[in-house]
CSV table of C-alpha atoms and ligand atoms in Angstrom, one decimal:
chain,number,residue,atom,x,y,z
A,1,MET,CA,-8.6,9.5,-27.8
A,2,THR,CA,-8.9,6.9,-25.1
A,3,THR,CA,-6.8,7.6,-22.0
A,4,ARG,CA,-4.2,4.8,-21.4
A,5,THR,CA,-2.1,4.9,-18.4
A,6,ARG,CA,0.5,2.3,-17.1
A,7,PHE,CA,2.3,1.3,-13.9
A,8,ALA,CA,5.7,0.3,-14.5
A,9,PRO,CA,7.3,-0.9,-11.3
A,10,SER,CA,10.7,-2.6,-11.3
A,11,PRO,CA,10.5,-5.8,-9.3
A,12,THR,CA,13.5,-5.2,-7.3
A,13,GLY,CA,11.9,-5.1,-3.6
A,14,PHE,CA,8.4,-4.8,-2.3
A,15,LEU,CA,5.5,-2.7,-3.6
A,16,HIS,CA,6.1,0.3,-1.2
A,17,VAL,CA,3.6,3.0,-0.6
A,18,GLY,CA,5.2,5.6,-2.9
A,19,GLY,CA,4.9,3.0,-5.6
A,20,ALA,CA,1.2,2.3,-4.6
A,21,ARG,CA,0.2,5.7,-4.6
A,22,THR,CA,1.7,6.1,-8.3
A,23,ALA,CA,-0.3,3.2,-9.0
A,24,LEU,CA,-3.5,4.6,-7.6
A,25,PHE,CA,-3.3,7.8,-9.5
A,26,CYS,CA,-2.7,5.9,-12.7
A,27,TRP,CA,-5.8,3.6,-12.0
A,28,LEU,CA,-7.7,6.7,-11.0
A,29,GLN,CA,-7.0,8.7,-14.0
A,30,ALA,CA,-7.9,5.7,-16.2
A,31,ARG,CA,-11.1,4.7,-14.3
A,32,LYS,CA,-12.2,8.4,-14.2
A,33,GLU,CA,-11.7,8.7,-18.0
A,34,GLN,CA,-13.0,5.2,-18.9
A,35,GLY,CA,-9.7,4.4,-20.2
A,36,VAL,CA,-7.2,1.3,-19.9
A,37,PHE,CA,-5.0,0.7,-17.0
A,38,ILE,CA,-1.6,-1.3,-17.8
A,39,LEU,CA,0.3,-3.1,-15.5
A,40,ARG,CA,4.1,-3.4,-16.8
A,41,ILE,CA,6.9,-5.3,-15.0
A,42,GLU,CA,10.1,-3.5,-15.5
A,43,ASP,CA,12.4,-6.4,-14.7
A,44,THR,CA,15.4,-5.8,-17.2
A,45,ASP,CA,17.9,-5.5,-14.3
A,46,LEU,CA,18.4,-9.4,-14.1
A,47,GLU,CA,20.6,-9.2,-11.1
A,48,ARG,CA,18.1,-7.2,-9.0
A,49,SER,CA,14.7,-8.6,-10.1
A,50,THR,CA,13.4,-11.2,-8.3
A,51,PRO,CA,10.3,-13.6,-8.7
A,52,GLU,CA,9.3,-12.9,-5.2
A,53,SER,CA,9.2,-9.3,-5.7
A,54,VAL,CA,7.2,-9.7,-8.9
A,55,GLN,CA,4.8,-11.7,-6.8
A,56,ALA,CA,4.8,-9.0,-4.0
A,57,ILE,CA,3.9,-6.4,-6.6
A,58,LEU,CA,0.8,-8.4,-8.0
A,59,ASP,CA,-0.4,-9.3,-4.6
A,60,GLY,CA,-0.1,-5.8,-3.4
A,61,MET,CA,-1.9,-4.4,-6.4
A,62,GLU,CA,-4.7,-7.2,-5.9
A,63,TRP,CA,-5.0,-6.6,-2.3
A,64,LEU,CA,-5.3,-2.7,-3.1
A,65,GLY,CA,-7.9,-3.5,-5.7
A,66,LEU,CA,-6.1,-1.7,-8.3
A,67,ASP,CA,-7.0,-4.2,-11.3
A,68,HIS,CA,-5.4,-3.9,-14.5
A,69,ASP,CA,-7.1,-3.9,-18.0
A,70,GLU,CA,-3.9,-4.9,-19.8
A,71,GLY,CA,-0.8,-6.9,-18.7
A,72,PRO,CA,1.1,-7.7,-16.8
A,73,PHE,CA,3.7,-7.3,-19.6
A,74,TYR,CA,7.3,-8.3,-18.6
A,75,GLN,CA,10.0,-6.4,-20.3
A,76,THR,CA,12.2,-9.5,-20.2
A,77,HIS,CA,9.6,-11.1,-22.7
A,78,ARG,CA,10.3,-8.3,-25.0
A,79,PHE,CA,14.2,-8.2,-25.7
A,80,ASP,CA,13.7,-9.3,-29.2
A,81,ARG,CA,11.4,-6.2,-29.8
A,82,TYR,CA,14.0,-3.9,-28.2
A,83,ALA,CA,16.9,-5.4,-30.4
A,84,GLU,CA,14.6,-4.9,-33.5
A,85,VAL,CA,14.2,-1.3,-32.5
A,86,THR,CA,17.7,-0.7,-32.0
A,87,LYS,CA,18.6,-2.1,-35.4
A,88,GLU,CA,16.2,0.2,-36.9
A,89,LEU,CA,17.7,3.2,-35.0
A,90,LEU,CA,21.3,2.2,-36.1
A,91,ALA,CA,20.2,1.7,-39.6
A,92,ALA,CA,18.7,5.3,-39.7
A,93,GLY,CA,21.8,6.5,-38.0
A,94,LYS,CA,19.8,7.7,-35.1
A,95,ALA,CA,22.1,5.7,-32.9
A,96,TYR,CA,25.6,4.5,-33.2
A,97,PRO,CA,28.0,1.8,-31.8
A,98,CYS,CA,30.7,3.1,-29.0
A,99,TRP,CA,33.8,1.3,-28.5
A,100,CYS,CA,35.0,3.9,-25.5
A,101,SER,CA,36.7,1.9,-22.7
A,102,LYS,CA,35.6,2.2,-19.2
A,103,GLU,CA,39.1,3.7,-18.4
A,104,ARG,CA,38.5,6.6,-21.1
A,105,LEU,CA,35.1,7.2,-19.9
A,106,GLU,CA,36.3,7.5,-16.2
A,107,LYS,CA,39.2,9.7,-17.2
A,108,LEU,CA,36.7,11.8,-19.1
A,109,ARG,CA,34.6,12.2,-16.0
A,110,GLU,CA,37.3,13.1,-13.8
A,111,GLU,CA,38.5,15.8,-16.1
A,112,GLN,CA,35.0,17.4,-16.5
A,113,MET,CA,34.4,17.3,-12.7
A,114,ALA,CA,37.9,18.9,-12.1
A,115,ALA,CA,36.9,21.7,-14.7
A,116,GLY,CA,33.6,22.2,-12.5
A,117,LEU,CA,31.5,20.7,-15.5
A,118,LYS,CA,28.4,18.3,-15.3
A,119,PRO,CA,29.9,14.9,-16.5
A,120,ARG,CA,28.6,14.0,-20.0
A,121,TYR,CA,29.6,11.6,-23.0
A,122,ASP,CA,31.9,13.8,-25.4
A,123,GLY,CA,30.7,12.2,-28.5
A,124,HIS,CA,33.9,10.5,-29.3
A,125,CYS,CA,32.4,7.8,-31.4
A,126,ARG,CA,29.4,9.6,-32.6
A,127,GLY,CA,31.3,10.5,-36.1
A,128,GLY,CA,32.0,6.8,-36.7
A,129,ALA,CA,34.9,5.0,-34.8
A,130,GLU,CA,37.1,2.2,-35.3
A,131,PRO,CA,36.0,-0.9,-33.9
A,132,VAL,CA,38.1,-2.3,-31.3
A,133,PRO,CA,39.1,-6.0,-32.0
A,134,GLY,CA,37.5,-8.4,-29.3
A,135,VAL,CA,35.4,-5.7,-27.7
A,136,ASP,CA,31.5,-5.6,-27.8
A,137,PRO,CA,30.5,-1.9,-28.3
A,138,VAL,CA,27.6,-0.2,-26.5
A,139,ILE,CA,25.0,1.6,-28.6
A,140,ARG,CA,24.4,5.0,-28.1
A,141,PHE,CA,21.3,7.2,-28.9
A,142,ARG,CA,22.2,10.1,-31.2
A,143,ASN,CA,20.7,13.1,-29.2
A,144,PRO,CA,20.2,16.3,-31.1
A,145,GLN,CA,22.9,18.5,-30.5
A,146,VAL,CA,20.8,21.8,-30.8
A,147,GLY,CA,17.6,23.1,-29.7
A,148,SER,CA,15.5,22.2,-26.6
A,149,VAL,CA,12.9,19.8,-25.4
A,150,VAL,CA,9.9,21.5,-24.0
A,151,PHE,CA,6.9,19.8,-22.6
A,152,GLU,CA,3.8,20.5,-20.4
A,153,ASP,CA,3.9,18.4,-17.3
A,154,ARG,CA,0.4,18.1,-15.9
A,155,VAL,CA,1.7,18.4,-12.4
A,156,ARG,CA,4.7,20.3,-12.8
A,157,GLY,CA,3.9,22.8,-15.6
A,158,ARG,CA,6.1,23.6,-18.4
A,159,ILE,CA,9.5,22.3,-18.4
A,160,ALA,CA,12.3,23.2,-21.0
A,161,VAL,CA,15.7,21.5,-21.2
A,162,SER,CA,18.3,22.5,-23.8
A,163,ASN,CA,19.6,19.7,-25.7
A,164,GLU,CA,23.3,20.8,-25.0
A,165,GLU,CA,22.6,19.6,-21.5
A,166,LEU,CA,22.0,15.9,-22.7
A,167,ASP,CA,24.4,13.6,-24.0
A,168,ASP,CA,24.1,10.4,-26.2
A,169,LEU,CA,22.9,7.8,-23.8
A,170,VAL,CA,23.5,4.2,-23.9
A,171,ILE,CA,20.3,2.3,-25.1
A,172,ALA,CA,22.0,-1.1,-25.2
A,173,ARG,CA,24.9,-2.5,-23.2
A,174,PRO,CA,27.8,-4.5,-24.5
A,175,ASP,CA,25.8,-7.8,-24.0
A,176,GLY,CA,23.0,-6.3,-26.2
A,177,SER,CA,20.6,-5.9,-23.1
A,178,PRO,CA,18.6,-2.6,-23.5
A,179,THR,CA,18.6,0.2,-20.8
A,180,TYR,CA,15.6,1.7,-18.9
A,181,ASN,CA,15.3,4.9,-20.6
A,182,PHE,CA,15.1,3.2,-24.1
A,183,THR,CA,13.0,0.1,-23.2
A,184,VAL,CA,10.3,2.4,-21.4
A,185,VAL,CA,10.0,4.5,-24.7
A,186,VAL,CA,9.5,1.4,-26.9
A,187,ASP,CA,7.1,-0.1,-24.5
A,188,ASP,CA,5.1,3.2,-23.8
A,189,ILE,CA,4.8,3.3,-27.9
A,190,ASP,CA,3.9,-0.1,-28.5
A,191,MET,CA,1.3,-0.1,-25.9
A,192,GLY,CA,-0.2,3.2,-26.8
A,193,VAL,CA,0.3,4.8,-23.4
A,194,THR,CA,-1.2,8.5,-23.6
A,195,LEU,CA,-0.2,9.4,-20.2
A,196,VAL,CA,2.8,8.8,-18.3
A,197,ILE,CA,2.3,9.2,-14.5
A,198,ARG,CA,5.4,8.5,-12.5
A,199,GLY,CA,7.4,9.7,-9.4
A,200,ASP,CA,9.3,12.9,-10.0
A,201,ASP,CA,12.6,11.2,-9.6
A,202,HIS,CA,12.3,10.4,-13.2
A,203,ILE,CA,11.8,13.9,-14.3
A,204,ASN,CA,15.4,14.2,-15.7
A,205,ASN,CA,14.8,11.2,-17.9
A,206,THR,CA,11.9,12.7,-19.6
A,207,PRO,CA,13.5,14.9,-21.9
A,208,ARG,CA,15.8,12.1,-23.2
A,209,GLN,CA,12.8,10.1,-23.7
A,210,ILE,CA,11.2,12.5,-25.6
A,211,ASN,CA,14.0,12.9,-28.0
A,212,ILE,CA,13.8,9.0,-28.4
A,213,TYR,CA,10.0,9.2,-29.4
A,214,GLU,CA,10.9,11.8,-32.0
A,215,ALA,CA,13.7,9.8,-33.3
A,216,LEU,CA,11.1,6.9,-33.7
A,217,GLY,CA,8.6,9.0,-35.2
A,218,ALA,CA,6.0,8.7,-32.5
A,219,THR,CA,4.1,11.4,-30.6
A,220,PRO,CA,5.2,11.4,-26.9
A,221,PRO,CA,2.5,11.1,-24.5
A,222,GLN,CA,1.5,13.5,-21.7
A,223,PHE,CA,3.6,13.4,-18.7
A,224,ALA,CA,2.6,14.0,-15.1
A,225,HIS,CA,5.5,13.6,-12.5
A,226,VAL,CA,4.0,13.1,-9.0
A,227,PRO,CA,6.0,14.4,-5.8
A,228,MET,CA,7.6,12.0,-3.4
A,229,ILE,CA,6.3,11.0,-0.1
A,230,LEU,CA,8.1,12.2,2.9
A,231,GLY,CA,8.0,10.7,6.5
A,232,GLU,CA,6.6,12.6,9.3
A,233,ASP,CA,10.0,14.2,9.9
A,234,GLY,CA,10.1,15.8,6.4
A,235,ALA,CA,12.7,13.3,5.3
A,236,ARG,CA,12.0,11.0,2.1
A,237,LEU,CA,9.9,8.1,3.4
A,238,SER,CA,12.0,5.0,4.1
A,239,LYS,CA,12.2,2.0,6.4
A,240,ARG,CA,13.4,4.2,9.0
A,241,HIS,CA,10.0,5.7,9.3
A,242,GLY,CA,8.4,2.2,9.7
A,243,ALA,CA,6.4,-0.1,7.5
A,244,VAL,CA,7.1,1.0,3.6
A,245,SER,CA,5.7,-2.2,2.1
A,246,VAL,CA,2.0,-2.2,1.2
A,247,LEU,CA,1.6,-5.9,2.3
A,248,GLN,CA,3.3,-4.9,5.6
A,249,TYR,CA,0.2,-2.7,6.1
A,250,ARG,CA,-2.0,-5.8,5.4
A,251,GLU,CA,-0.3,-7.6,8.0
A,252,MET,CA,-0.5,-4.9,10.5
A,253,GLY,CA,-4.3,-4.9,10.2
A,254,TYR,CA,-5.1,-2.0,7.8
A,255,LEU,CA,-7.9,-2.3,5.2
A,256,PRO,CA,-7.0,-1.6,1.8
A,257,GLU,CA,-9.9,1.0,1.6
A,258,ALA,CA,-8.0,2.9,4.3
A,259,LEU,CA,-4.7,2.8,2.9
A,260,LEU,CA,-5.8,3.9,-0.5
A,261,ASN,CA,-7.7,6.7,1.1
A,262,CYS,CA,-4.8,7.7,3.1
A,263,LEU,CA,-2.6,7.6,-0.2
A,264,VAL,CA,-5.0,9.6,-2.2
A,265,ARG,CA,-4.7,12.5,-0.1
A,266,LEU,CA,-0.8,12.7,-0.5
A,267,GLY,CA,-0.7,15.5,-2.9
A,268,TRP,CA,-4.1,15.6,-3.9
A,269,SER,CA,-7.3,17.1,-2.2
A,270,PHE,CA,-10.7,17.8,-2.8
A,271,GLY,CA,-12.0,20.7,-0.7
A,272,ASP,CA,-11.4,19.8,2.9
A,273,GLN,CA,-12.8,16.1,2.4
A,274,GLU,CA,-10.8,13.4,4.1
A,275,VAL,CA,-12.6,10.7,3.6
A,276,PHE,CA,-13.2,9.1,0.2
A,277,SER,CA,-14.7,5.7,-0.9
A,278,ARG,CA,-13.2,4.2,-4.0
A,279,ASP,CA,-16.2,5.5,-6.1
A,280,GLU,CA,-15.7,9.0,-4.7
A,281,MET,CA,-12.1,9.0,-5.6
A,282,VAL,CA,-12.7,8.0,-9.3
A,283,GLU,CA,-15.6,10.7,-9.4
A,284,HIS,CA,-13.3,13.6,-8.0
A,285,PHE,CA,-9.9,12.8,-8.6
A,286,SER,CA,-8.0,14.4,-11.4
A,287,ILE,CA,-4.3,14.2,-12.0
A,288,ASP,CA,-4.4,18.0,-13.0
A,289,ASP,CA,-5.4,18.8,-9.3
A,290,VAL,CA,-2.3,17.1,-7.9
A,291,ASN,CA,-0.1,19.3,-6.1
A,292,ARG,CA,3.7,19.6,-6.9
A,293,LYS,CA,4.7,19.7,-3.3
A,294,ALA,CA,5.7,16.6,-1.5
A,295,ALA,CA,3.3,15.3,1.1
A,296,ALA,CA,4.0,13.4,4.3
A,297,PHE,CA,2.5,10.0,4.9
A,298,ASP,CA,0.5,10.5,8.4
A,299,HIS,CA,0.3,7.1,10.4
A,300,THR,CA,-2.1,8.8,12.9
A,301,LYS,CA,-4.5,9.6,10.1
A,302,LEU,CA,-4.1,6.1,8.7
A,303,ASP,CA,-5.2,4.9,12.0
A,304,TRP,CA,-8.1,7.1,12.2
A,305,LEU,CA,-9.1,6.2,8.5
A,306,ASN,CA,-8.8,2.5,9.2
A,307,GLN,CA,-11.2,2.7,12.3
A,308,HIS,CA,-13.7,4.9,10.1
A,309,TRP,CA,-13.6,2.1,7.3
A,310,MET,CA,-13.9,-0.7,9.8
A,311,LYS,CA,-17.1,1.0,11.0
A,312,THR,CA,-18.2,1.9,7.9
A,313,LEU,CA,-18.0,-1.1,5.4
A,314,PRO,CA,-20.4,-3.8,5.3
A,315,ALA,CA,-19.3,-6.1,8.2
A,316,GLY,CA,-18.8,-8.9,5.6
A,317,ARG,CA,-16.3,-7.0,3.8
A,318,VAL,CA,-14.3,-6.2,7.0
A,319,ALA,CA,-14.6,-9.8,8.2
A,320,THR,CA,-12.8,-11.2,5.0
A,321,GLU,CA,-9.8,-8.9,5.9
A,322,LEU,CA,-10.1,-9.9,9.5
A,323,ARG,CA,-9.9,-13.9,8.8
A,324,PRO,CA,-6.1,-13.8,7.9
A,325,GLN,CA,-5.5,-11.9,11.1
A,326,PHE,CA,-7.3,-14.5,13.0
A,327,GLU,CA,-5.2,-17.0,11.4
A,328,ALA,CA,-1.9,-15.1,12.3
A,329,ALA,CA,-3.1,-14.9,15.9
A,330,GLY,CA,-3.8,-18.8,16.0
A,331,LEU,CA,-7.6,-18.3,16.5
A,332,ASP,CA,-10.3,-20.1,14.9
A,333,PRO,CA,-13.2,-18.1,13.7
A,334,ALA,CA,-15.4,-21.1,13.8
A,335,LYS,CA,-15.2,-21.5,17.6
A,336,GLY,CA,-16.9,-18.4,18.4
A,337,PRO,CA,-19.4,-15.5,17.1
A,338,ALA,CA,-19.7,-14.9,13.5
A,339,LEU,CA,-17.0,-12.4,12.3
A,340,GLU,CA,-19.7,-10.2,11.1
A,341,ASP,CA,-21.0,-10.0,14.7
A,342,LEU,CA,-17.7,-9.3,16.1
A,343,VAL,CA,-16.8,-6.5,13.6
A,344,GLY,CA,-20.1,-4.8,14.7
A,345,VAL,CA,-19.0,-4.5,18.2
A,346,GLN,CA,-15.2,-4.3,18.1
A,347,ALA,CA,-14.8,-1.8,15.1
A,348,GLU,CA,-15.2,1.3,17.4
A,349,ARG,CA,-12.8,-0.1,20.0
A,350,VAL,CA,-9.5,-0.7,18.3
A,351,ASN,CA,-7.7,0.9,15.2
A,352,THR,CA,-6.6,-2.3,13.3
A,353,LEU,CA,-7.8,-5.8,12.4
A,354,LYS,CA,-4.8,-7.1,14.3
A,355,ALA,CA,-5.7,-5.4,17.5
A,356,MET,CA,-9.3,-6.6,16.8
A,357,ALA,CA,-8.4,-10.1,16.5
A,358,GLU,CA,-6.1,-9.8,19.8
A,359,ALA,CA,-8.9,-8.1,21.6
A,360,SER,CA,-11.2,-10.9,20.6
A,361,ARG,CA,-9.5,-14.1,22.0
A,362,PRO,CA,-12.0,-14.6,24.7
A,363,TYR,CA,-14.7,-15.1,22.5
A,364,TYR,CA,-12.8,-17.6,20.5
A,365,GLU,CA,-10.6,-19.5,23.2
A,366,ASP,CA,-10.8,-20.3,27.0
A,367,PHE,CA,-8.3,-18.6,29.0
A,368,ALA,CA,-6.4,-20.0,31.6
A,369,ASP,CA,-6.2,-17.5,34.3
A,370,PHE,CA,-8.1,-14.3,35.3
A,371,ASP,CA,-6.0,-11.2,35.2
A,372,PRO,CA,-4.6,-10.8,38.6
A,373,ASP,CA,-5.5,-7.2,39.2
A,374,ALA,CA,-8.9,-7.7,37.8
A,375,ALA,CA,-9.6,-10.6,40.1
A,376,LYS,CA,-8.4,-8.9,43.0
A,377,LYS,CA,-10.8,-6.1,42.5
A,378,HIS,CA,-13.7,-7.8,41.3
A,379,LEU,CA,-13.9,-11.3,42.0
A,380,ARG,CA,-14.3,-10.8,45.8
A,381,PRO,CA,-16.7,-12.7,48.1
A,382,VAL,CA,-19.5,-9.9,47.7
A,383,ALA,CA,-19.6,-10.7,44.0
A,384,ALA,CA,-20.7,-14.3,44.6
A,385,GLU,CA,-24.3,-13.4,45.2
A,386,PRO,CA,-24.8,-11.1,42.2
A,387,LEU,CA,-22.9,-13.6,40.2
A,388,GLN,CA,-25.1,-16.4,41.2
A,389,ALA,CA,-28.3,-14.3,40.4
A,390,ILE,CA,-27.2,-13.4,37.0
A,391,ARG,CA,-26.1,-17.0,36.2
A,392,ASP,CA,-29.6,-18.2,37.1
A,393,THR,CA,-31.4,-15.6,35.0
A,394,LEU,CA,-29.0,-16.3,32.1
A,395,ALA,CA,-29.5,-20.1,32.2
A,396,GLY,CA,-33.0,-19.7,31.7
A,397,LEU,CA,-32.9,-17.1,29.0
A,398,ALA,CA,-34.2,-18.3,25.8
A,399,ALA,CA,-33.2,-15.4,23.6
A,400,TRP,CA,-29.6,-14.8,23.5
A,401,THR,CA,-29.7,-11.4,21.9
A,402,PRO,CA,-28.1,-8.1,23.1
A,403,GLU,CA,-31.5,-6.8,24.0
A,404,ALA,CA,-32.6,-9.7,25.9
A,405,LEU,CA,-29.1,-9.7,27.7
A,406,ASP,CA,-29.3,-6.0,28.5
A,407,ALA,CA,-32.7,-6.5,30.0
A,408,ALA,CA,-31.6,-9.6,32.0
A,409,VAL,CA,-28.7,-7.8,33.6
A,410,ARG,CA,-30.9,-4.7,34.4
A,411,GLU,CA,-33.6,-6.7,36.0
A,412,THR,CA,-31.3,-8.7,38.2
A,413,ALA,CA,-29.6,-5.5,39.4
A,414,GLU,CA,-33.1,-4.0,40.2
A,415,ARG,CA,-34.1,-7.5,42.1
A,416,LEU,CA,-31.1,-7.3,44.2
A,417,GLU,CA,-31.2,-3.6,44.7
A,418,VAL,CA,-27.7,-3.0,43.4
A,419,ASN,CA,-26.3,-0.8,40.7
A,420,MET,CA,-25.5,-2.4,37.5
A,421,GLY,CA,-21.7,-2.1,38.1
A,422,LYS,CA,-22.0,-4.6,40.9
A,423,ILE,CA,-23.1,-7.2,38.4
A,424,ALA,CA,-21.2,-6.1,35.3
A,425,GLN,CA,-17.9,-5.7,36.6
A,426,PRO,CA,-17.3,-9.2,38.1
A,427,LEU,CA,-19.3,-10.7,35.1
A,428,ARG,CA,-17.0,-9.0,32.8
A,429,VAL,CA,-13.8,-10.4,34.5
A,430,ALA,CA,-15.8,-13.9,34.7
A,431,LEU,CA,-16.4,-13.8,30.9
A,432,THR,CA,-13.3,-12.4,29.6
A,433,GLY,CA,-10.6,-12.8,32.4
A,434,SER,CA,-10.2,-9.0,32.1
A,435,GLY,CA,-11.6,-5.9,33.1
A,436,MET,CA,-12.0,-4.5,29.7
A,437,SER,CA,-14.5,-5.4,27.2
A,438,PRO,CA,-17.4,-4.1,25.3
A,439,SER,CA,-20.7,-3.2,27.2
A,440,ILE,CA,-21.8,-6.1,29.3
A,441,ASP,CA,-24.6,-6.9,27.0
A,442,LEU,CA,-22.6,-7.3,23.9
A,443,THR,CA,-19.8,-9.2,26.0
A,444,LEU,CA,-22.3,-11.7,27.0
A,445,TRP,CA,-23.7,-12.0,23.4
A,446,LEU,CA,-20.3,-12.5,21.9
A,447,VAL,CA,-19.3,-15.2,24.5
A,448,GLY,CA,-22.3,-17.1,24.1
A,449,GLN,CA,-24.8,-18.9,26.4
A,450,GLU,CA,-23.0,-22.2,27.4
A,451,ARG,CA,-19.5,-20.7,27.4
A,452,ALA,CA,-20.8,-17.7,29.6
A,453,LEU,CA,-22.4,-20.1,32.2
A,454,ALA,CA,-19.4,-22.4,32.3
A,455,ARG,CA,-17.0,-19.2,32.9
A,456,ILE,CA,-19.4,-18.0,35.5
A,457,ASP,CA,-19.1,-21.3,37.2
A,458,SER,CA,-15.5,-21.0,37.1
A,459,ALA,CA,-15.6,-17.4,38.6
A,460,LEU,CA,-17.6,-18.7,41.4
A,461,GLY,CA,-15.4,-21.5,42.2
A,462,PHE,CA,-12.4,-18.9,42.1
A,463,ILE,CA,-14.3,-16.8,44.5
A,464,ALA,CA,-15.1,-19.8,47.0
A,465,GLU,CA,-11.6,-21.0,46.8
A,466,ARG,CA,-10.2,-17.7,47.7
A,467,ALA,CA,-12.6,-17.3,50.5
A,468,ALA,CA,-11.5,-20.7,51.8
A,469,GLN,CA,-7.7,-19.6,51.8
A,470,GLN,CA,-8.7,-16.5,53.7
A,471,ARG,CA,-10.4,-18.3,56.3
B,501,LIG,N1,10.5,1.1,-13.6
B,501,LIG,C1,10.7,2.4,-13.2
B,501,LIG,C2,10.7,2.4,-11.7
B,501,LIG,O1,10.2,1.7,-11.0
B,501,LIG,C3,9.5,3.3,-13.5
B,501,LIG,C4,9.6,3.7,-14.8
B,501,LIG,C5,8.4,5.0,-15.4
B,501,LIG,O2,7.3,4.8,-14.6
B,501,LIG,O3,8.7,5.2,-16.4
B,501,LIG,O4,11.1,3.7,-11.0
């Protein structure tokens, strides 16, 4: 039988990292078994669902590269289908209308709580109740009263729940709108889902859902309830811990490859391997190896993985993700070196693409002032001669390559009988405005010939002016 998994987010917020990890596991298991991955938007909560949130989910999934084979399906497009199945259940006596008032249910709840019992519906309308004029009833599922529900969870192992603990849950509200536990079963049946992977916050729903499958004459799928994600302090991951939305990670300059790599390791491992390409994940992942213990999201590791993937992926791929960061930083990639070249130099110097864009400003944009400390230290009268010498060499250089530039700086230093730093440091400040940049050959290479010469001239002018003031 073909494996069919689905990711079924409710569009009531952003795609958060917990959801993304669930989606990743669903996607991996489907890809691993050459199965089908379905995307279903559970938008029945009309008040809390928003089109922006649907879009954020679709964008997040696309950015992560978690492509679906079927869907996206929208539950709001399927209300007729849920109504039809509700009718079937009513006709078969497997569901019934309930006219109990809010007040009655509230009172019942209070009494049960006072008696130390778990609040549950008492089956008042189960045997057939008098319709209350002017009131639209809810529809309840007739849950079996004896026996128990047993299933083998692929993460949590065997789970057994006595039917005595389950009550007759509402499957349709007075206005006819269906509820989560019902729609999810109808959909998973209609969409042929064979394996439900979801957060373990749903584990208490599963026995109820299994009873509905059985009432509908369907074989329940397999289930795998994955543990939640914790923050570094051990509490459930939330906004308090920083970014939780997947698209926020994009904005902060992380590669999807890095985020996925970080997420796959939350609750799953393969030996002590930390770095996984997408293909390696597909090759080695199995839902059966997912741990039942909650795992903590580690930002330090994410930074490390991000740098790893910035250095390892083809520079063109990294450049694609860098482009939006340039836009956000107000930089024009056309006004400087090719982004691929930049990535090759900068990837080992920063942890994020956002930091890379910031650190690359001098290669795309002229700066107004030298950093005062760096200028004070390096743009002194003694620097004028070496700067002038390297300027003359650079002006005559035919090939602007890192190798030629390295040789030019070296030879100039030898000729003047000074160490390289005497040239490189003032040159660095002249070229970038600051005392920090990649090695001098690469800095020159990125700045480009024309701009380098102009900037050295400005630095020479700055030194001359300073000397004149001191006189
Ligand atoms: N829509 C549910 C949620 O976002 C998921 C339901 C499920 O996977 O069964 O929590």
